[in-house]
CSV table of C-alpha atoms and ligand atoms in Angstrom, one decimal:
chain,number,residue,atom,x,y,z
A,14,MET,CA,14.3,3.9,-16.2
A,15,GLU,CA,11.7,1.9,-18.3
A,16,ARG,CA,8.5,3.2,-19.8
A,17,ILE,CA,5.9,0.7,-18.4
A,18,THR,CA,2.1,0.4,-18.8
A,19,VAL,CA,0.1,-1.6,-16.3
A,20,LEU,CA,-3.3,-2.8,-17.7
A,21,GLY,CA,-5.8,-3.3,-14.9
A,22,ALA,CA,-6.2,-1.1,-11.8
A,23,GLY,CA,-7.6,-3.7,-9.4
A,24,SER,CA,-5.6,-4.6,-6.2
A,25,TRP,CA,-2.7,-6.4,-7.9
A,26,GLY,CA,-2.3,-4.1,-10.9
A,27,THR,CA,-2.3,-1.1,-8.6
A,28,ALA,CA,0.1,-2.6,-6.1
A,29,LEU,CA,2.6,-3.5,-8.9
A,30,ALA,CA,2.2,-0.1,-10.5
A,31,ILE,CA,3.2,1.4,-7.1
A,32,VAL,CA,6.3,-0.8,-7.0
A,33,LEU,CA,7.3,0.2,-10.5
A,34,ALA,CA,6.7,3.9,-9.9
A,35,GLU,CA,8.7,3.7,-6.6
A,36,ASN,CA,11.5,1.9,-8.5
A,37,GLY,CA,11.7,5.0,-10.6
A,38,HIS,CA,10.0,3.8,-13.8
A,39,ASP,CA,7.8,6.0,-15.9
A,40,THR,CA,4.6,4.1,-15.1
A,41,LEU,CA,1.1,4.5,-16.6
A,42,LEU,CA,-1.8,2.6,-15.0
A,43,TRP,CA,-4.7,1.9,-17.3
A,44,THR,CA,-8.2,1.4,-15.9
A,45,HIS,CA,-11.4,0.9,-18.0
A,46,ARG,CA,-13.1,3.4,-15.6
A,47,GLN,CA,-12.6,7.2,-16.1
A,48,ASN,CA,-13.7,8.0,-12.6
A,49,GLN,CA,-11.1,5.6,-11.2
A,50,ALA,CA,-8.4,7.2,-13.4
A,51,ASP,CA,-9.5,10.7,-12.1
A,52,GLU,CA,-9.4,9.4,-8.5
A,53,ILE,CA,-5.8,8.0,-8.9
A,54,ASN,CA,-4.6,11.2,-10.6
A,55,ASN,CA,-6.3,13.7,-8.3
A,56,GLN,CA,-6.5,12.1,-4.9
A,57,HIS,CA,-3.7,9.5,-5.3
A,58,THR,CA,-5.9,6.8,-4.0
A,59,ASN,CA,-7.7,3.7,-5.3
A,60,LYS,CA,-10.2,3.3,-2.4
A,61,LYS,CA,-12.2,0.4,-3.9
A,62,TYR,CA,-9.2,-1.9,-4.2
A,63,LEU,CA,-6.6,-0.6,-1.7
A,64,PRO,CA,-8.6,1.5,0.8
A,65,ASP,CA,-5.7,2.5,3.1
A,66,THR,CA,-3.0,3.2,0.5
A,67,THR,CA,-1.7,6.5,-0.8
A,68,LEU,CA,-0.3,6.1,-4.3
A,69,PRO,CA,3.0,7.8,-5.2
A,70,ALA,CA,2.6,11.2,-7.0
A,71,ASN,CA,4.6,10.0,-10.0
A,72,LEU,CA,2.0,7.2,-10.7
A,73,VAL,CA,-0.3,8.4,-13.4
A,74,ALA,CA,-3.5,6.7,-14.6
A,75,THR,CA,-5.4,6.8,-17.8
A,76,ALA,CA,-8.7,5.4,-19.1
A,77,ASN,CA,-7.5,5.7,-22.7
A,78,LEU,CA,-6.3,2.3,-23.9
A,79,ALA,CA,-4.7,3.9,-27.0
A,80,GLU,CA,-2.6,6.2,-24.8
A,81,ALA,CA,-1.7,3.2,-22.6
A,82,ALA,CA,-0.7,1.1,-25.7
A,83,GLN,CA,1.6,3.8,-27.0
A,84,HIS,CA,3.2,4.8,-23.7
A,85,ALA,CA,5.4,1.8,-23.0
A,86,THR,CA,8.1,-0.6,-24.2
A,87,THR,CA,7.0,-3.0,-21.4
A,88,ILE,CA,3.3,-3.8,-20.8
A,89,VAL,CA,2.2,-5.5,-17.6
A,90,VAL,CA,-1.2,-7.3,-18.0
A,91,ALA,CA,-3.0,-7.4,-14.6
A,92,VAL,CA,-6.6,-8.0,-15.5
A,93,PRO,CA,-8.5,-11.1,-14.4
A,94,THR,CA,-8.2,-14.2,-16.7
A,95,LYS,CA,-11.7,-13.7,-18.0
A,96,ALA,CA,-10.8,-10.2,-19.3
A,97,ILE,CA,-7.4,-11.1,-21.0
A,98,ARG,CA,-8.8,-12.0,-24.4
A,99,GLU,CA,-10.8,-8.8,-24.7
A,100,VAL,CA,-8.1,-6.4,-23.3
A,101,CYS,CA,-5.2,-8.0,-25.3
A,102,GLY,CA,-7.4,-8.1,-28.4
A,103,ASN,CA,-8.2,-4.4,-28.1
A,104,LEU,CA,-4.6,-3.5,-27.4
A,105,ALA,CA,-3.5,-5.3,-30.5
A,106,GLN,CA,-5.6,-2.9,-32.6
A,107,LEU,CA,-3.9,0.1,-31.0
A,108,ARG,CA,-0.2,-0.8,-31.2
A,109,GLN,CA,2.2,-1.7,-34.1
A,110,GLU,CA,5.6,-2.1,-32.4
A,111,LYS,CA,6.8,-5.1,-30.4
A,112,ALA,CA,6.7,-4.9,-26.6
A,113,LEU,CA,7.9,-7.0,-23.7
A,114,PHE,CA,4.8,-8.3,-22.0
A,115,VAL,CA,4.6,-9.3,-18.4
A,116,HIS,CA,1.5,-11.1,-17.0
A,117,VAL,CA,0.5,-11.6,-13.4
A,118,SER,CA,-2.9,-13.3,-13.8
A,119,LYS,CA,-3.5,-16.7,-12.2
A,120,GLY,CA,-6.0,-18.7,-14.2
A,121,ILE,CA,-6.6,-21.1,-17.2
A,122,GLU,CA,-9.3,-20.3,-19.8
A,123,PRO,CA,-12.1,-22.9,-19.5
A,124,ASP,CA,-12.9,-24.9,-22.7
A,125,THR,CA,-9.8,-23.8,-24.7
A,126,LEU,CA,-7.7,-24.8,-21.7
A,127,LEU,CA,-5.1,-22.2,-22.6
A,128,ARG,CA,-2.6,-21.0,-20.1
A,129,ILE,CA,-2.4,-17.2,-19.8
A,130,SER,CA,0.8,-16.8,-21.9
A,131,GLU,CA,-0.9,-19.0,-24.6
A,132,LEU,CA,-4.1,-17.0,-24.4
A,133,MET,CA,-2.0,-13.8,-24.8
A,134,ARG,CA,-0.2,-15.1,-27.8
A,135,GLU,CA,-3.5,-16.0,-29.4
A,136,SER,CA,-5.2,-12.6,-28.7
A,137,LEU,CA,-2.2,-10.3,-29.2
A,138,GLY,CA,-0.7,-12.0,-32.3
A,139,THR,CA,3.0,-12.9,-32.5
A,140,ASP,CA,4.0,-9.7,-34.3
A,141,LEU,CA,3.5,-7.6,-31.1
A,142,ILE,CA,5.3,-9.9,-28.7
A,143,GLU,CA,9.0,-9.5,-27.9
A,144,ASP,CA,8.7,-12.0,-25.0
A,145,ILE,CA,6.1,-12.9,-22.4
A,146,VAL,CA,7.3,-13.2,-18.8
A,147,VAL,CA,5.0,-14.5,-16.1
A,148,LEU,CA,5.4,-13.0,-12.6
A,149,SER,CA,4.0,-15.2,-9.9
A,150,GLY,CA,4.4,-16.3,-6.3
A,151,PRO,CA,3.1,-15.8,-2.8
A,152,SER,CA,2.2,-12.1,-2.9
A,153,HIS,CA,-0.9,-10.5,-1.6
A,154,ALA,CA,-1.3,-6.9,-2.8
A,155,GLU,CA,-2.4,-5.8,0.7
A,156,GLU,CA,1.0,-6.7,2.1
A,157,VAL,CA,3.1,-5.5,-0.9
A,158,VAL,CA,1.7,-2.0,-0.5
A,159,LEU,CA,2.8,-2.1,3.2
A,160,GLN,CA,6.3,-3.0,1.9
A,161,HIS,CA,6.3,-6.3,3.8
A,162,PRO,CA,9.0,-8.7,2.6
A,163,THR,CA,7.7,-10.6,-0.5
A,164,THR,CA,9.2,-13.0,-2.9
A,165,VAL,CA,8.0,-13.8,-6.5
A,166,THR,CA,9.4,-15.5,-9.6
A,167,ALA,CA,9.7,-14.1,-13.1
A,168,ALA,CA,9.5,-17.0,-15.7
A,169,CYS,CA,10.3,-17.0,-19.4
A,170,GLU,CA,11.9,-19.5,-21.8
A,171,ASN,CA,14.2,-16.5,-22.7
A,172,ILE,CA,16.0,-16.1,-19.4
A,173,ALA,CA,17.4,-12.7,-20.4
A,174,ALA,CA,13.8,-11.4,-20.6
A,175,ALA,CA,13.0,-12.9,-17.1
A,176,GLU,CA,16.2,-11.2,-15.8
A,177,LYS,CA,15.1,-7.8,-17.3
A,178,VAL,CA,11.7,-8.2,-15.5
A,179,GLN,CA,13.6,-9.2,-12.3
A,180,ASP,CA,15.5,-5.9,-12.5
A,181,MET,CA,12.4,-3.8,-13.1
A,182,PHE,CA,10.4,-5.1,-10.1
A,183,MET,CA,13.1,-6.0,-7.5
A,184,ASN,CA,13.7,-3.7,-4.6
A,185,GLY,CA,14.3,-3.9,-0.8
A,186,TYR,CA,10.8,-5.4,-0.1
A,187,LEU,CA,10.1,-7.3,-3.3
A,188,ARG,CA,12.7,-10.0,-4.1
A,189,VAL,CA,12.4,-11.5,-7.6
A,190,TYR,CA,13.8,-14.9,-8.6
A,191,THR,CA,14.0,-16.2,-12.2
A,192,SER,CA,12.9,-19.4,-13.9
A,193,GLU,CA,12.6,-20.9,-17.4
A,194,ASP,CA,9.6,-23.1,-16.5
A,195,VAL,CA,6.7,-21.1,-17.8
A,196,THR,CA,4.3,-24.1,-17.8
A,197,GLY,CA,5.1,-25.0,-14.2
A,198,VAL,CA,4.8,-21.5,-12.9
A,199,GLU,CA,1.5,-20.8,-14.7
A,200,ILE,CA,-0.1,-24.1,-13.7
A,201,GLY,CA,1.0,-23.7,-10.0
A,202,GLY,CA,-0.3,-20.1,-9.9
A,203,ALA,CA,-3.6,-21.0,-11.4
A,204,LEU,CA,-4.4,-24.2,-9.6
A,205,LYS,CA,-3.5,-23.1,-6.1
A,206,ASN,CA,-6.7,-21.0,-6.2
A,207,VAL,CA,-8.7,-24.2,-6.6
A,208,ILE,CA,-7.1,-25.7,-3.5
A,209,ALA,CA,-7.5,-22.4,-1.6
A,210,LEU,CA,-11.3,-22.4,-2.3
A,211,ALA,CA,-11.3,-26.0,-0.9
A,212,ALA,CA,-9.3,-24.9,2.2
A,213,GLY,CA,-11.7,-22.1,2.8
A,214,ILE,CA,-14.6,-24.5,2.6
A,215,THR,CA,-13.1,-26.9,5.3
A,216,ASP,CA,-12.4,-23.8,7.5
A,217,GLY,CA,-16.0,-22.7,7.0
A,218,LEU,CA,-17.0,-26.2,8.1
A,219,THR,CA,-14.7,-25.7,11.1
A,220,TYR,CA,-12.7,-28.9,10.3
A,221,GLY,CA,-9.5,-27.3,11.7
A,222,ASP,CA,-5.8,-27.5,11.0
A,223,ASN,CA,-5.5,-31.3,10.2
A,224,ALA,CA,-7.9,-31.0,7.3
A,225,LYS,CA,-6.2,-27.8,6.0
A,226,ALA,CA,-2.7,-29.4,6.1
A,227,ALA,CA,-4.2,-32.4,4.3
A,228,LEU,CA,-5.7,-30.2,1.6
A,229,ILE,CA,-2.4,-28.2,1.1
A,230,THR,CA,-0.3,-31.3,0.8
A,231,ARG,CA,-2.6,-33.5,-1.2
A,232,GLY,CA,-3.6,-30.4,-3.3
A,233,LEU,CA,0.1,-29.9,-4.1
A,234,ALA,CA,0.3,-33.6,-5.1
A,235,GLU,CA,-2.5,-33.3,-7.6
A,236,ILE,CA,-1.3,-29.9,-9.0
A,237,THR,CA,2.2,-31.5,-9.5
A,238,ARG,CA,0.7,-34.6,-11.2
A,239,LEU,CA,-1.1,-32.5,-13.7
A,240,GLY,CA,1.7,-29.9,-14.1
A,241,VAL,CA,4.4,-32.5,-14.8
A,242,LYS,CA,2.2,-34.2,-17.3
A,243,MET,CA,1.8,-30.8,-19.1
A,244,GLY,CA,5.5,-30.4,-19.2
A,245,GLY,CA,6.3,-28.5,-16.0
A,246,ASN,CA,9.5,-29.2,-13.9
A,247,PRO,CA,8.5,-31.2,-10.8
A,248,PHE,CA,10.8,-28.9,-8.6
A,249,THR,CA,8.9,-25.8,-9.7
A,250,PHE,CA,5.8,-27.1,-7.7
A,251,ALA,CA,7.9,-27.2,-4.5
A,252,GLY,CA,9.0,-23.6,-5.1
A,253,LEU,CA,7.5,-20.1,-4.6
A,254,THR,CA,5.0,-20.4,-7.4
A,255,GLY,CA,3.8,-23.8,-6.2
A,256,MET,CA,4.0,-24.6,-2.6
A,257,GLY,CA,4.7,-21.0,-1.6
A,258,ASP,CA,1.7,-19.6,-3.2
A,259,LEU,CA,-0.5,-22.5,-2.1
A,260,ILE,CA,0.5,-21.8,1.5
A,261,VAL,CA,-0.2,-18.1,1.4
A,262,THR,CA,-3.5,-18.5,-0.4
A,263,CYS,CA,-4.8,-21.3,1.8
A,264,THR,CA,-3.9,-19.6,5.1
A,265,SER,CA,-4.3,-15.8,4.5
A,266,VAL,CA,-7.4,-13.8,5.3
A,267,HIS,CA,-6.3,-11.6,2.4
A,268,SER,CA,-7.0,-14.4,0.0
A,269,ARG,CA,-10.2,-13.8,-2.1
A,270,ASN,CA,-10.3,-17.5,-2.9
A,271,TRP,CA,-10.0,-18.7,0.7
A,272,ARG,CA,-12.6,-16.1,1.8
A,273,ALA,CA,-15.0,-17.2,-0.9
A,274,GLY,CA,-14.5,-20.9,0.1
A,275,ASN,CA,-15.0,-20.0,3.7
A,276,MET,CA,-18.4,-18.5,3.0
A,277,LEU,CA,-19.4,-21.5,0.9
A,278,GLY,CA,-18.3,-23.8,3.8
A,279,LYS,CA,-20.6,-21.8,6.1
A,280,GLY,CA,-23.5,-22.5,3.7
A,281,LEU,CA,-23.8,-19.4,1.6
A,282,PRO,CA,-24.9,-20.0,-2.0
A,283,LEU,CA,-22.2,-19.3,-4.7
A,284,GLU,CA,-24.1,-16.3,-6.2
A,285,GLU,CA,-24.3,-14.6,-2.8
A,286,VAL,CA,-20.6,-15.3,-2.1
A,287,LEU,CA,-19.6,-13.7,-5.4
A,288,GLU,CA,-21.9,-10.7,-4.8
A,289,GLN,CA,-20.3,-10.1,-1.4
A,290,MET,CA,-16.7,-10.5,-2.6
A,291,GLY,CA,-16.8,-7.7,-5.2
A,292,MET,CA,-13.3,-8.8,-6.4
A,293,VAL,CA,-12.2,-11.5,-8.7
A,294,VAL,CA,-12.3,-15.1,-7.4
A,295,GLU,CA,-10.2,-16.8,-10.0
A,296,GLY,CA,-10.5,-20.3,-8.5
A,297,ILE,CA,-14.2,-20.6,-9.6
A,298,ARG,CA,-13.5,-20.6,-13.3
A,299,THR,CA,-10.2,-22.4,-12.8
A,300,THR,CA,-11.9,-25.3,-11.1
A,301,LYS,CA,-13.9,-25.9,-14.3
A,302,ALA,CA,-10.7,-25.6,-16.4
A,303,ALA,CA,-8.7,-27.8,-14.1
A,304,HIS,CA,-11.4,-30.5,-14.1
A,305,GLN,CA,-11.3,-30.4,-17.9
A,306,LEU,CA,-7.5,-30.6,-17.9
A,307,ALA,CA,-7.6,-33.6,-15.5
A,308,GLN,CA,-9.8,-35.4,-18.0
A,309,LYS,CA,-7.7,-34.3,-21.0
A,310,TYR,CA,-4.4,-35.5,-19.5
A,311,ASP,CA,-6.0,-38.4,-17.7
A,312,VAL,CA,-4.7,-37.3,-14.3
A,313,ALA,CA,-6.4,-38.1,-10.9
A,314,MET,CA,-7.4,-34.8,-9.3
A,315,PRO,CA,-9.9,-35.8,-6.5
A,316,ILE,CA,-9.9,-32.5,-4.6
A,317,THR,CA,-10.5,-30.6,-7.9
A,318,ALA,CA,-13.3,-33.0,-8.8
A,319,ALA,CA,-14.9,-32.7,-5.4
A,320,LEU,CA,-14.9,-28.9,-5.6
A,321,TYR,CA,-16.3,-29.0,-9.1
A,322,ASP,CA,-19.3,-31.0,-7.8
A,323,VAL,CA,-19.8,-28.4,-5.0
A,324,LEU,CA,-19.6,-25.4,-7.3
A,325,PHE,CA,-21.4,-26.8,-10.4
A,326,SER,CA,-23.4,-29.9,-9.3
A,327,ASP,CA,-25.1,-29.0,-6.1
A,328,LYS,CA,-23.1,-31.4,-3.9
A,329,THR,CA,-22.9,-30.0,-0.3
A,330,PRO,CA,-19.4,-29.3,1.0
A,331,LYS,CA,-19.8,-31.9,3.8
A,332,GLU,CA,-20.8,-34.6,1.3
A,333,ALA,CA,-17.8,-33.7,-0.9
A,334,VAL,CA,-15.4,-34.0,2.1
A,335,ASP,CA,-17.0,-37.2,3.3
A,336,GLU,CA,-16.5,-38.8,-0.2
A,337,LEU,CA,-12.9,-37.7,-0.4
A,338,MET,CA,-12.2,-39.4,2.9
A,339,ILE,CA,-13.6,-42.8,1.8
A,340,ARG,CA,-11.9,-43.0,-1.6
A,341,MET,CA,-10.1,-46.2,-2.5
A,342,LYS,CA,-7.0,-46.9,-0.4
A,343,LYS,CA,-3.7,-46.0,-2.0
A,344,PRO,CA,0.0,-45.3,-1.2
A,345,GLU,CA,0.9,-41.7,-0.5
A,346,ILE,CA,3.7,-41.3,-3.0
A,347,ASP,CA,2.7,-42.1,-6.6
A,348,GLU,CA,5.6,-40.5,-8.5
A,349,PHE,CA,3.3,-38.2,-10.5
A,350,GLN,CA,1.5,-41.1,-12.2
B,422,LIG,N1,-4.8,-9.4,-5.5
B,422,LIG,C1,-3.7,-10.0,-5.3
B,422,LIG,O1,-3.0,-9.9,-4.3
B,422,LIG,C2,-3.1,-10.8,-6.4
B,422,LIG,C3,-3.8,-11.1,-7.6
B,422,LIG,N2,-3.2,-11.8,-8.6
B,422,LIG,C4,-3.9,-12.1,-9.9
B,422,LIG,O2,-4.0,-10.8,-10.6
B,422,LIG,C5,-5.2,-10.8,-11.4
B,422,LIG,C6,-6.0,-9.6,-11.1
B,422,LIG,O3,-6.4,-9.7,-9.8
B,422,LIG,P1,-6.8,-8.6,-8.8
B,422,LIG,O4,-6.1,-7.3,-9.1
B,422,LIG,O5,-6.7,-9.1,-7.4
B,422,LIG,O6,-8.4,-8.4,-9.2
B,422,LIG,P2,-9.4,-7.3,-8.6
B,422,LIG,O7,-10.7,-7.9,-8.6
B,422,LIG,O8,-8.8,-6.6,-7.4
B,422,LIG,O9,-9.4,-6.2,-9.8
B,422,LIG,C7,-9.6,-6.6,-11.1
B,422,LIG,C8,-9.5,-5.3,-12.0
B,422,LIG,O10,-9.6,-5.7,-13.4
B,422,LIG,C9,-10.6,-4.8,-13.9
B,422,LIG,N3,-11.3,-5.5,-15.0
B,422,LIG,C10,-12.2,-6.5,-15.0
B,422,LIG,N4,-12.7,-6.8,-16.2
B,422,LIG,C11,-12.1,-5.9,-17.0
B,422,LIG,C12,-12.2,-5.7,-18.4
B,422,LIG,N5,-12.9,-6.5,-19.2
B,422,LIG,N6,-11.5,-4.7,-18.9
B,422,LIG,C13,-10.7,-3.9,-18.2
B,422,LIG,N7,-10.5,-4.1,-16.8
B,422,LIG,C14,-11.3,-5.1,-16.3
B,422,LIG,C15,-11.6,-4.6,-12.8
B,422,LIG,O11,-12.4,-3.4,-13.0
B,422,LIG,P3,-13.8,-3.2,-12.3
B,422,LIG,O12,-13.4,-2.4,-11.1
B,422,LIG,O13,-14.6,-2.4,-13.3
B,422,LIG,O14,-14.4,-4.5,-11.9
B,422,LIG,C16,-10.5,-4.3,-11.7
B,422,LIG,O15,-10.0,-3.0,-11.8
B,422,LIG,C17,-5.9,-12.1,-11.1
B,422,LIG,O16,-5.6,-13.1,-12.1
B,422,LIG,C18,-5.3,-12.6,-9.7
B,422,LIG,O17,-5.3,-14.0,-9.6
B,422,LIG,C19,-1.9,-12.3,-8.5
B,422,LIG,C20,-1.2,-12.1,-7.4
B,422,LIG,C21,-1.7,-11.3,-6.2
B,423,LIG,O1,-2.4,-15.0,-5.8
B,423,LIG,C1,-2.5,-14.4,-4.8
B,423,LIG,C2,-1.5,-14.4,-3.7
B,423,LIG,O2,-0.3,-14.8,-4.2
B,423,LIG,C3,-3.9,-13.8,-4.5
B,423,LIG,O3,-4.7,-14.8,-4.1
B,423,LIG,P1,-6.3,-14.5,-4.0
B,423,LIG,O4,-6.8,-14.1,-5.4
B,423,LIG,O5,-6.9,-15.7,-3.5
B,423,LIG,O6,-6.4,-13.3,-3.1
């Protein structure tokens, strides 16, 4: 049994805390809201994020970050990308000993262009970090809490740390693989949200299945082009954290990114979409970061560029799709150039 803290009591942090508590670990779930900690401890629910789920009685919550920092030898970071710098920075003030960190967030910090593990190293400082393992793959919280069969990958350059995390999370409904390709896993997980927004848009435009298959496939091509140039293993992008997560996010009604894209495709303005969602839509900020990465690494990412124009330059979704279709002719396979 491990002592584990999960930081962030949204849908994914809560679902993973349930898995860990059910696996017999001494699990403490940190939220920045006292009323949510009280609800979890007293009613064993988290109605805002997982309305139909009863949490196990042995899952305890706290709103005290110092208590959360002291509790564990393993710390799972499950807040959205935009909160990681602040939460890890605060945590670093409250803990002296090293911990094994696991992160499950799917994003890239705009402007700095740091991947999540890089962002954590910068905000935690190296003295606190035993290892950082990224846990990623096709895994909607809504299905994990129903114990529907789900597969994810734990990635770390130190494979022993990835195997330790594999053991912590794995059970009869959550199968965990390992990988050493942190860059490939983090890039695949972050960028699939960009393509899922685009897939939601074409569904909102009622363009049907051909368009969605094209987005998934050509989206994977541009994610792979960038990811390989950043040092990722090309095979990672064909795996769970690449193609697998792209499929689930582009096709599932659970996906926040697909749902937000769908509303945009139906003509709702971005501000209204975000207001209606009430949960994190990582793909919006990641589109900005991915567009910057494409320029930095000189990689063609036409779908990302088109989405960037829709989100940040007032191009209509229909104009963006029309322009994608009449781009210069080219062969399909370009060997990641
Ligand atoms: N949902 C899913 O199925 C999956 C999500 N992920 C990834 O996990 C990460 C978290 O997503 P998810 O759980 O869905 O997000 P949600 O929107 O469901 O929840 C986000 C949680 O983080 C909290 N939070 C936001 N800002 C801060 C802050 N500054 N300090 C402390 N807590 C904060 C929110 O609190 P508040 O209620 O106050 O807003 C909320 O509890 C994302 O990167 C996502 O891509 C990965 C795999 C699956
Ligand atoms: O990453 C996810 C599933 O693997 C969750 O995607 P959404 O944030 O789009 O819901």
